[in-house]
XYZ file of C-alpha atoms in Angstrom:
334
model
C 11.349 10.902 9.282
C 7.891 10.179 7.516
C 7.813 12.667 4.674
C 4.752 11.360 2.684
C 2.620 8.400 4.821
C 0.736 7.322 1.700
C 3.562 5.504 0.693
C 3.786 3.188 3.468
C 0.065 2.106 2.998
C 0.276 -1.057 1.210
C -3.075 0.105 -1.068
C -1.331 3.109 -2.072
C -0.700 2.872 -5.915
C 2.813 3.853 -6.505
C 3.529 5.859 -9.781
C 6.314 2.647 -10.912
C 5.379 -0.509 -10.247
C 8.592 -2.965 -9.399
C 9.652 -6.232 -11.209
C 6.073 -6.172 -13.090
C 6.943 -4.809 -16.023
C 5.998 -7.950 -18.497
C 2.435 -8.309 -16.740
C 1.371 -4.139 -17.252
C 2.315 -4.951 -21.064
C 0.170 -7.787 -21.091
C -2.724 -6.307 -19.557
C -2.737 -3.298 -21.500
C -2.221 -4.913 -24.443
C -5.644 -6.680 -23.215
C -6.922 -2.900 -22.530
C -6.393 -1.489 -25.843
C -9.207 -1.707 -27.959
C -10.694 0.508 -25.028
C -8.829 3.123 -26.529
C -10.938 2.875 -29.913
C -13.942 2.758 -27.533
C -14.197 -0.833 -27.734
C -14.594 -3.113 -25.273
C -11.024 -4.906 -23.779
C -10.513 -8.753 -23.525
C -11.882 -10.195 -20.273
C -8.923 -10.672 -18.130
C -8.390 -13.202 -14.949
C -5.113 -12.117 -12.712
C -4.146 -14.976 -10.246
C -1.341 -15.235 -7.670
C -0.521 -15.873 -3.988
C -1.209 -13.626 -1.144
C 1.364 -10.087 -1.628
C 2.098 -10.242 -5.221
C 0.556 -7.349 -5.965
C -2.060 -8.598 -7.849
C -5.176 -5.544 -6.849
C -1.958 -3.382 -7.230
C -1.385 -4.306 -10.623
C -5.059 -4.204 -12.356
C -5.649 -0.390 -9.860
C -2.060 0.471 -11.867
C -2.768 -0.763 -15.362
C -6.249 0.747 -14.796
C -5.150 4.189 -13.781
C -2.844 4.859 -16.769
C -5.733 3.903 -18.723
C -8.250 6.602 -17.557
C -5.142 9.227 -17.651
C -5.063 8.158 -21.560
C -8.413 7.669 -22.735
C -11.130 10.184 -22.209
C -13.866 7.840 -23.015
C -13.337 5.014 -19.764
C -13.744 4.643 -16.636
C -12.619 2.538 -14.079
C -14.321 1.097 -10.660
C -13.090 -1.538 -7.914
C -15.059 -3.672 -5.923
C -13.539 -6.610 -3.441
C -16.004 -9.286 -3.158
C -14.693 -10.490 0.207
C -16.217 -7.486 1.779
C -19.080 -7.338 -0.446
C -20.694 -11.165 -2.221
C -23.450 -10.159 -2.930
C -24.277 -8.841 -6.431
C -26.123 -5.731 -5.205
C -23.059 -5.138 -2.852
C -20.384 -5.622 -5.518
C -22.538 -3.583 -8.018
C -22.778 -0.614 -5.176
C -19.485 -0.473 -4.339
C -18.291 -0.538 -8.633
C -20.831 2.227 -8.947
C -19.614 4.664 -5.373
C -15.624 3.512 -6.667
C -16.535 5.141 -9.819
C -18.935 8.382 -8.620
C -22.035 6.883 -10.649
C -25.543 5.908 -9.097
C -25.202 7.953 -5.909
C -29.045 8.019 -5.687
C -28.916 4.196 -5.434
C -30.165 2.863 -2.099
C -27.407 -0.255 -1.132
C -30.431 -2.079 0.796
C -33.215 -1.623 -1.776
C -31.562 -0.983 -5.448
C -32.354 -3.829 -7.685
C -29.124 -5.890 -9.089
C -31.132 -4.662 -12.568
C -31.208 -1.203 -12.153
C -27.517 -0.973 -11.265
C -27.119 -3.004 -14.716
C -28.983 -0.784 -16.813
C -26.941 2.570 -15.045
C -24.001 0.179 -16.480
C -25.566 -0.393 -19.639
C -26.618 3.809 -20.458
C -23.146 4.726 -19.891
C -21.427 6.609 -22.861
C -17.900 5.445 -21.746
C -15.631 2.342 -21.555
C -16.484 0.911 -18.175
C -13.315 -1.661 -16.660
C -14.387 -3.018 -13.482
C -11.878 -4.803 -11.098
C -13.395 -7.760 -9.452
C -11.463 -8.219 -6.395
C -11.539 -11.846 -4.307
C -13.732 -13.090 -6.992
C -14.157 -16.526 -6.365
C -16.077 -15.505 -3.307
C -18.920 -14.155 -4.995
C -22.144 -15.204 -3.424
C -23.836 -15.454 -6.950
C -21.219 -15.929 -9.657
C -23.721 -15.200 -12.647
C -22.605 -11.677 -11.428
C -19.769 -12.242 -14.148
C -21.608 -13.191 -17.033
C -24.416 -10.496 -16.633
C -21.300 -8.112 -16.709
C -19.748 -9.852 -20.161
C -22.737 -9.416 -21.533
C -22.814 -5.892 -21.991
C -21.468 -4.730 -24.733
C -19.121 -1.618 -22.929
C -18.201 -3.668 -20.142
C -14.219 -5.229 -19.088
C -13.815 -7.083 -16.820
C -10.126 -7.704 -14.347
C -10.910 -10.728 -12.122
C -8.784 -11.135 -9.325
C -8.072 -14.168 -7.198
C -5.702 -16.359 -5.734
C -5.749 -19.631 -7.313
C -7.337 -20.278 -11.205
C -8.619 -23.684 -10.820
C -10.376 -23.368 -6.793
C -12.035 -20.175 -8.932
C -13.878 -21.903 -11.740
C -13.886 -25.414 -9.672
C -16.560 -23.890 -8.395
C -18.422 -22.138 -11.031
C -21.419 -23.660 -13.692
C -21.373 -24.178 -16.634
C -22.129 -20.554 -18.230
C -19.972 -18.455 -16.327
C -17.053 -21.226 -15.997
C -17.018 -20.671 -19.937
C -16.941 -17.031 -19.225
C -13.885 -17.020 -16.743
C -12.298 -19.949 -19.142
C -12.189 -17.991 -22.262
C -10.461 -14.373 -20.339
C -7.095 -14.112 -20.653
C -4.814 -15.114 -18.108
C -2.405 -13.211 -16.362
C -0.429 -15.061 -13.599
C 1.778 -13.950 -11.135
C 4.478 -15.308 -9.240
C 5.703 -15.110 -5.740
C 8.260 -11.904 -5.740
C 11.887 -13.249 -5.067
C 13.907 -11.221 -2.019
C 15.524 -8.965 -3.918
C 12.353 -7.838 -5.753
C 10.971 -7.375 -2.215
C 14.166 -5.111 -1.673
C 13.791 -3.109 -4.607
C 9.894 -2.412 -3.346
C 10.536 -1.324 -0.029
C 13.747 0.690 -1.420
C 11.568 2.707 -3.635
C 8.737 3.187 -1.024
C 11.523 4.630 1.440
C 12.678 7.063 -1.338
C 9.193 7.830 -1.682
C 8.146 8.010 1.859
C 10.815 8.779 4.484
C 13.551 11.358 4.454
C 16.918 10.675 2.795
C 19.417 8.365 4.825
C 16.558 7.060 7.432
C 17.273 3.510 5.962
C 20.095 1.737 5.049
C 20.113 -0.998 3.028
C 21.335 -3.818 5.577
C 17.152 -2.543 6.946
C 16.500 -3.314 3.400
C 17.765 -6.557 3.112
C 16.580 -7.756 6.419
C 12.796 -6.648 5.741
C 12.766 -8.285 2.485
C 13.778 -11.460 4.348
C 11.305 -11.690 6.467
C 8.828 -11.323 4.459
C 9.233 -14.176 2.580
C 8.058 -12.428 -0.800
C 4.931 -10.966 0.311
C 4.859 -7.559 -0.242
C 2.059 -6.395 2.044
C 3.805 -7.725 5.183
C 6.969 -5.869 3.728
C 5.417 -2.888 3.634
C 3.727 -3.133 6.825
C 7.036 -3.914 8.853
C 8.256 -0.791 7.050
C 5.350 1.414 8.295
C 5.379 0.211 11.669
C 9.463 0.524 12.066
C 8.914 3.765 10.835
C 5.928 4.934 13.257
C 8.213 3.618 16.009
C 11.528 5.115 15.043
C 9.362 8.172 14.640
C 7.793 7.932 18.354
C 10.927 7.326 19.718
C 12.647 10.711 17.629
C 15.204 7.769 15.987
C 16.743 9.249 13.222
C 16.736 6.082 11.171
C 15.786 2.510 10.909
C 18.011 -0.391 11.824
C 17.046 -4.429 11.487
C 16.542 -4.697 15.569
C 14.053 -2.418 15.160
C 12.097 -4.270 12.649
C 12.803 -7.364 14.750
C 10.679 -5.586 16.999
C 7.536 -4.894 15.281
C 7.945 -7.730 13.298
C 5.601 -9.751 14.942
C 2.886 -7.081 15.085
C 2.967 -6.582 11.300
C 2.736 -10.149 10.635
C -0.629 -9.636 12.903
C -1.752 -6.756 11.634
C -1.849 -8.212 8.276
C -3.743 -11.130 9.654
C -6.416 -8.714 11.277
C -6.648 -6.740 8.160
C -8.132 -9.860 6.301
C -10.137 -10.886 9.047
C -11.957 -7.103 9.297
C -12.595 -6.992 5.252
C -14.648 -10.391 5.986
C -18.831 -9.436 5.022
C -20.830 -10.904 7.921
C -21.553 -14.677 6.542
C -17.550 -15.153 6.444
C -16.944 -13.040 9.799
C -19.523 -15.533 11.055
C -18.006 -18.253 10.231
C -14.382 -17.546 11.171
C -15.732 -16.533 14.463
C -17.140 -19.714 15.229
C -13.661 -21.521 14.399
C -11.960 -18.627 16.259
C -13.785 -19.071 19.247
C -13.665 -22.988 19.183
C -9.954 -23.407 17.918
C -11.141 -26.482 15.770
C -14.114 -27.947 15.478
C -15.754 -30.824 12.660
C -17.261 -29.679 9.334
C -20.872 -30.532 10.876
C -20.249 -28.909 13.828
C -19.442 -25.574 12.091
C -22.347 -25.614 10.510
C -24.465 -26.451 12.680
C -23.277 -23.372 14.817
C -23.516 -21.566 12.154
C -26.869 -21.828 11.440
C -27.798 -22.126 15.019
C -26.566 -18.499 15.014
C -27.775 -16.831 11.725
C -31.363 -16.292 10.829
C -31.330 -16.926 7.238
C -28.109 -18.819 6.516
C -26.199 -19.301 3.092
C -26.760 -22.395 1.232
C -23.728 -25.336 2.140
C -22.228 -24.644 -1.110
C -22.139 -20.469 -1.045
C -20.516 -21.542 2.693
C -17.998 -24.038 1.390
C -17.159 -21.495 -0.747
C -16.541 -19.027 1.848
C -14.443 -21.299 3.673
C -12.200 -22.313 0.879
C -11.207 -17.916 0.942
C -10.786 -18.206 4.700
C -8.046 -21.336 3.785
C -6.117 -19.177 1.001
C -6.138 -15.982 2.782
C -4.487 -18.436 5.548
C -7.098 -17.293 8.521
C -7.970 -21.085 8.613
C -6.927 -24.399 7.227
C -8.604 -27.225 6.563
C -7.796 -31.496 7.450
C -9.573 -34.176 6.196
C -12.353 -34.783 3.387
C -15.817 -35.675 3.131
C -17.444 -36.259 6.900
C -13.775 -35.955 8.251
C -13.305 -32.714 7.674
C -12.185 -30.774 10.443
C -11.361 -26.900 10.596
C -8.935 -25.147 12.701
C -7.406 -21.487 13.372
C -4.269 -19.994 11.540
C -2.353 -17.891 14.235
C -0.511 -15.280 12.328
């Protein structure tokens, strides 16, 4: 039944991208001047979990290095990597550059100036960014001169909330691209075209269709995991297509499977800290950190923390009650 697996990987990069049509114009109109070999406009894309926000800067990014010789792209996600040197290894291993850079030893400076020799266009896609550890990350990047930046993150104002002065002015003046939870039948049209993609002709009909894109409530990463895991089980069991009982099934799984997948990209400060309100269920503000660094021999400063924690909210893994001394944290069961 699977004919190509890639396509049921919700990081794969399909060669259309569904119901965005309006926000790849707007972003490469952003991108253009790269083509001239000038730098693009700064550019912040915000929208809730599964609206194929990393899909849509990897896309727009993609058909720009297929059309310009001169640029080059490079990814980084910040929830797995906040610090600067982190972020700056992984841009410079996304984009085969600096492979005789040490991660535990390279200065944040040296990666720069690699940056800053480069004879190309360099776009780099700033994933989870309003979990940096050190946000002056983003204006040491607009400051050189061959240098775009995509910023990527949930919510605009809990980004540059928490940002000074300098690099809130940074963030403030890139455009803004904002997207919007995907309605059902945009969900339906995504999973239709990764089944054509994907599985063999006939293996889903479209009442499966329907039914996915119901439950996933516009998120298309748990769409396209229930469609992966329905089809690794219709494929264990030699079914020679998908039906809705059988998502109904794995249904539940997916939902976790998502859940785990955000909890696994967490860098160790974050794991830390979601592991301490995993293994208490809730526990007060002071009591979290205090466990935290009870645990951790050189631990972030409150605010990097608080910052951390806000991520953990809008990637749902916890939520938050109260204010001030009352706050109190708790775990989100997928």
């Amino acid at each position: 039944m699977i004919r190509d697996a890639r396509a049921l990987r919700d990081n794969f990069v399909p060669a259309d991208l569904e119901h965005r049509n309006a926000e790849i114009g707007h972003l490469s109109s952003y991108l253009a001047p790269i083509e001239n070999d000038e730098s693009g406009e700064d550019i912040l894309i915000t929208g809730p979990s599964g609206a194929g926000k990393t899909t849509l800067a990897k896309f727009v990014t993609a058909e720009l290095e297929r059309a310009t010789l001169g640029a080059r792209a490079a990814y980084a996600n910040c929830l797995s990597n906040s610090t600067n040197a982190g972020v700056l290894h992984s841009l410079m291993r996304d984009a085969n550059l600096g492979i005789e850079f040490d991660r535990g030893s390279t200065p944040v400076g040296e990666y720069l100036d690699k940056i800053r020799d480069l004879d190309e266009q360099f776009v780099v896609i700033l994933d989870e960014v309003d979990v940096l550890e050190d946000p002056s990350l983003i204006a040491m990047l607009y400051d050189i001169p061959n240098v775009t930046t995509l910023m990527v993150c949930v919510s605009e104002d809990a980004f540059i909330s928490g940002l000074d002065m300098r690099v809130s002015s940074r963030a403030r003046a890139a455009a803004s691209v904002k997207l919007e939870k995907y309605r059902d039948r945009e969900i339906a049209d995504i999973i239709r075209a990764r089944v054509e993609y994907g599985l063999d002709p006939g293996a889903v009909d479209e009442a499966t269709i329907q039914h996915m894109a119901s439950l996933a409530a516009g998120d298309a990463r748990l769409a396209i995991t229930n469609l992966r895991r329905a089809a690794e089980r219709a494929d264990q069991e030699e079914l020679c297509a998908l039906s809705p009982g059988l998502v109904d099934e794995v249904s539940d799984g997916a939902a976790g499977e998502v859940h785990e997948r955000n909890v696994e990209r967490l860098s160790t400060h974050k794991r830390l800290l979601y592991d301490i309100v995993y293994e208490h269920g809730e526990l007060s503000s002071s009591e979290l950190h205090a466990e935290y660094e009870r645990r951790i021999g050189s631990p972030k400063a409150k605010v990097t923390r608080r910052r951390y924690l806000g991520a953990l909210e809008r990637y749902r893994l916890i939520e938050k009650e109260g204010a001030t001394r009352g706050t109190r944290y708790r775990l989100v069961e997928p």
